[in-house]
PDB file of C-alpha atoms in Angstrom:
ATOM      1  CA  UNK A   1     -11.706 -78.443-199.383  1.00 54.00           C
ATOM      2  CA  UNK A   2     -14.454 -77.793-201.938  1.00 48.00           C
ATOM      3  CA  UNK A   3     -15.581 -81.410-201.710  1.00 53.00           C
ATOM      4  CA  UNK A   4     -15.931 -81.175-197.908  1.00 52.00           C
ATOM      5  CA  UNK A   5     -17.934 -77.958-198.216  1.00 48.00           C
ATOM      6  CA  UNK A   6     -20.325 -79.552-200.714  1.00 46.00           C
ATOM      7  CA  UNK A   7     -20.746 -82.642-198.513  1.00 47.00           C
ATOM      8  CA  UNK A   8     -21.402 -80.476-195.452  1.00 51.00           C
ATOM      9  CA  UNK A   9     -23.978 -78.443-197.388  1.00 48.00           C
ATOM     10  CA  UNK A  10     -25.731 -81.620-198.561  1.00 49.00           C
ATOM     11  CA  UNK A  11     -25.799 -83.009-195.018  1.00 49.00           C
ATOM     12  CA  UNK A  12     -27.244 -79.738-193.681  1.00 50.00           C
ATOM     13  CA  UNK A  13     -29.906 -79.693-196.414  1.00 50.00           C
ATOM     14  CA  UNK A  14     -30.881 -83.308-195.657  1.00 48.00           C
ATOM     15  CA  UNK A  15     -31.131 -82.534-191.936  1.00 47.00           C
ATOM     16  CA  UNK A  16     -33.286 -79.463-192.583  1.00 49.00           C
ATOM     17  CA  UNK A  17     -35.575 -81.458-194.849  1.00 52.00           C
ATOM     18  CA  UNK A  18     -35.873 -84.254-192.268  1.00 55.00           C
ATOM     19  CA  UNK A  19     -37.016 -81.794-189.594  1.00 63.00           C
ATOM     20  CA  UNK A  20     -39.801 -80.289-191.701  1.00 95.00           C
ATOM     21  CA  UNK A  21     -42.710 -81.814-189.733  1.00 97.00           C
ATOM     22  CA  UNK A  22     -43.953 -81.403-186.187  1.00 97.00           C
ATOM     23  CA  UNK A  23     -46.308 -83.841-184.439  1.00 98.00           C
ATOM     24  CA  UNK A  24     -48.587 -83.272-181.464  1.00 97.00           C
ATOM     25  CA  UNK A  25     -51.168 -85.445-179.732  1.00 96.00           C
ATOM     26  CA  UNK A  26     -54.592 -83.957-179.092  1.00 95.00           C
ATOM     27  CA  UNK A  27     -54.978 -83.155-175.391  1.00 94.00           C
ATOM     28  CA  UNK A  28     -58.275 -85.079-175.095  1.00 94.00           C
ATOM     29  CA  UNK A  29     -57.483 -87.964-172.730  1.00 92.00           C
ATOM     30  CA  UNK A  30     -59.717 -90.548-174.437  1.00 93.00           C
ATOM     31  CA  UNK A  31     -58.685 -89.752-178.030  1.00 93.00           C
ATOM     32  CA  UNK A  32     -55.675 -91.288-179.746  1.00 94.00           C
ATOM     33  CA  UNK A  33     -55.304 -88.616-182.454  1.00 97.00           C
ATOM     34  CA  UNK A  34     -51.965 -87.109-183.498  1.00 98.00           C
ATOM     35  CA  UNK A  35     -51.759 -83.940-185.579  1.00 98.00           C
ATOM     36  CA  UNK A  36     -49.027 -83.456-188.213  1.00 98.00           C
ATOM     37  CA  UNK A  37     -47.787 -80.009-189.244  1.00 98.00           C
ATOM     38  CA  UNK A  38     -45.575 -78.988-192.135  1.00 97.00           C
ATOM     39  CA  UNK A  39     -43.542 -76.346-190.281  1.00 97.00           C
ATOM     40  CA  UNK A  40     -42.738 -74.353-193.428  1.00 94.00           C
ATOM     41  CA  UNK A  41     -46.142 -74.319-195.156  1.00 96.00           C
ATOM     42  CA  UNK A  42     -48.465 -74.608-192.136  1.00 97.00           C
ATOM     43  CA  UNK A  43     -50.419 -77.504-193.675  1.00 98.00           C
ATOM     44  CA  UNK A  44     -52.089 -79.686-191.004  1.00 98.00           C
ATOM     45  CA  UNK A  45     -53.225 -83.319-191.160  1.00 98.00           C
ATOM     46  CA  UNK A  46     -54.051 -85.894-188.492  1.00 98.00           C
ATOM     47  CA  UNK A  47     -54.076 -89.657-187.938  1.00 98.00           C
ATOM     48  CA  UNK A  48     -55.510 -91.951-185.297  1.00 96.00           C
ATOM     49  CA  UNK A  49     -55.887 -95.622-184.487  1.00 93.00           C
ATOM     50  CA  UNK A  50     -59.038 -97.391-185.561  1.00 90.00           C
ATOM     51  CA  UNK A  51     -60.518-100.870-185.374  1.00 87.00           C
ATOM     52  CA  UNK A  52     -61.487-102.808-188.474  1.00 82.00           C
ATOM     53  CA  UNK A  53     -64.303-105.351-188.166  1.00 85.00           C
ATOM     54  CA  UNK A  54     -62.947-108.893-188.183  1.00 84.00           C
ATOM     55  CA  UNK A  55     -59.320-107.833-188.564  1.00 79.00           C
ATOM     56  CA  UNK A  56     -56.704-109.138-186.102  1.00 85.00           C
ATOM     57  CA  UNK A  57     -54.982-105.723-185.993  1.00 89.00           C
ATOM     58  CA  UNK A  58     -56.162-102.139-186.130  1.00 90.00           C
ATOM     59  CA  UNK A  59     -55.710 -99.585-188.883  1.00 91.00           C
ATOM     60  CA  UNK A  60     -54.285 -96.096-189.111  1.00 93.00           C
ATOM     61  CA  UNK A  61     -57.030 -93.639-190.044  1.00 95.00           C
ATOM     62  CA  UNK A  62     -55.647 -90.426-191.529  1.00 97.00           C
ATOM     63  CA  UNK A  63     -57.447 -87.161-192.217  1.00 98.00           C
ATOM     64  CA  UNK A  64     -56.131 -84.889-194.986  1.00 98.00           C
ATOM     65  CA  UNK A  65     -55.981 -81.111-194.855  1.00 98.00           C
ATOM     66  CA  UNK A  66     -59.406 -79.604-195.517  1.00 98.00           C
ATOM     67  CA  UNK A  67     -60.784 -76.054-195.311  1.00 98.00           C
ATOM     68  CA  UNK A  68     -58.195 -73.699-193.852  1.00 98.00           C
ATOM     69  CA  UNK A  69     -55.741 -76.516-193.056  1.00 98.00           C
ATOM     70  CA  UNK A  70     -53.878 -76.419-196.371  1.00 97.00           C
ATOM     71  CA  UNK A  71     -50.677 -74.498-197.090  1.00 97.00           C
ATOM     72  CA  UNK A  72     -50.520 -70.989-195.600  1.00 96.00           C
ATOM     73  CA  UNK A  73     -48.318 -67.987-196.368  1.00 94.00           C
ATOM     74  CA  UNK A  74     -44.631 -68.689-195.733  1.00 91.00           C
ATOM     75  CA  UNK A  75     -43.863 -68.694-192.024  1.00 93.00           C
ATOM     76  CA  UNK A  76     -42.518 -70.656-189.082  1.00 96.00           C
ATOM     77  CA  UNK A  77     -45.423 -72.765-187.906  1.00 98.00           C
ATOM     78  CA  UNK A  78     -45.842 -74.815-184.742  1.00 98.00           C
ATOM     79  CA  UNK A  79     -48.600 -76.777-182.994  1.00 98.00           C
ATOM     80  CA  UNK A  80     -49.693 -75.972-179.456  1.00 97.00           C
ATOM     81  CA  UNK A  81     -52.110 -78.015-177.344  1.00 95.00           C
ATOM     82  CA  UNK A  82     -54.220 -76.647-174.540  1.00 91.00           C
ATOM     83  CA  UNK A  83     -54.099 -78.371-171.184  1.00 88.00           C
ATOM     84  CA  UNK A  84     -57.846 -78.995-171.359  1.00 90.00           C
ATOM     85  CA  UNK A  85     -58.314 -82.768-171.097  1.00 88.00           C
ATOM     86  CA  UNK A  86     -61.521 -82.726-173.186  1.00 90.00           C
ATOM     87  CA  UNK A  87     -60.103 -80.690-176.096  1.00 91.00           C
ATOM     88  CA  UNK A  88     -59.736 -82.547-179.405  1.00 93.00           C
ATOM     89  CA  UNK A  89     -58.350 -79.558-181.300  1.00 97.00           C
ATOM     90  CA  UNK A  90     -54.904 -77.948-181.415  1.00 97.00           C
ATOM     91  CA  UNK A  91     -53.642 -74.464-182.213  1.00 98.00           C
ATOM     92  CA  UNK A  92     -51.553 -73.805-185.314  1.00 98.00           C
ATOM     93  CA  UNK A  93     -49.367 -70.777-184.576  1.00 97.00           C
ATOM     94  CA  UNK A  94     -47.239 -68.716-186.934  1.00 97.00           C
ATOM     95  CA  UNK A  95     -44.212 -67.828-184.846  1.00 96.00           C
ATOM     96  CA  UNK A  96     -43.263 -64.988-187.223  1.00 95.00           C
ATOM     97  CA  UNK A  97     -46.589 -63.137-187.125  1.00 95.00           C
ATOM     98  CA  UNK A  98     -48.200 -64.322-183.875  1.00 96.00           C
ATOM     99  CA  UNK A  99     -51.337 -65.429-185.725  1.00 97.00           C
ATOM    100  CA  UNK A 100     -53.205 -68.503-184.492  1.00 97.00           C
ATOM    101  CA  UNK A 101     -55.789 -70.881-185.927  1.00 97.00           C
ATOM    102  CA  UNK A 102     -57.675 -73.675-184.200  1.00 97.00           C
ATOM    103  CA  UNK A 103     -57.519 -76.971-186.101  1.00 98.00           C
ATOM    104  CA  UNK A 104     -59.730 -80.017-185.614  1.00 97.00           C
ATOM    105  CA  UNK A 105     -61.199 -82.986-187.493  1.00 97.00           C
ATOM    106  CA  UNK A 106     -64.589 -82.407-189.098  1.00 97.00           C
ATOM    107  CA  UNK A 107     -66.334 -84.719-191.593  1.00 96.00           C
ATOM    108  CA  UNK A 108     -63.228 -86.707-192.510  1.00 96.00           C
ATOM    109  CA  UNK A 109     -60.742 -83.847-192.865  1.00 98.00           C
ATOM    110  CA  UNK A 110     -58.728 -81.476-190.721  1.00 98.00           C
ATOM    111  CA  UNK A 111     -60.168 -77.956-190.820  1.00 98.00           C
ATOM    112  CA  UNK A 112     -58.730 -74.779-189.317  1.00 98.00           C
ATOM    113  CA  UNK A 113     -60.269 -71.463-188.399  1.00 98.00           C
ATOM    114  CA  UNK A 114     -58.988 -68.347-190.202  1.00 97.00           C
ATOM    115  CA  UNK A 115     -55.743 -67.030-188.658  1.00 96.00           C
ATOM    116  CA  UNK A 116     -56.212 -64.279-186.053  1.00 96.00           C
ATOM    117  CA  UNK A 117     -54.179 -62.334-183.485  1.00 93.00           C
TER     118      UNK A 117
END
């Protein structure tokens, strides 16, 4: 019985860890950028497809968390896109507090505005 309980706990922990990130494409119709969110810490990054001169295949260009996009106070974070087809940014929302930030790529990093309600 104890062995089954331990195995179930380990499986639950592995599942929770596997579901720690959320991904959302930017709503801009001519941009192939996907934002990545750590749902527990609120840290935001982004990646997109790029072309490399002379290469037969493209490359994945990733942007690390910059100003305001790093870890936030503990919460339950999610990404929300507008329905505006020319919008390259996304909203980071804290589902516990209702605070929102707007996150976007600027000078090679993802930056986010200060959280507000």
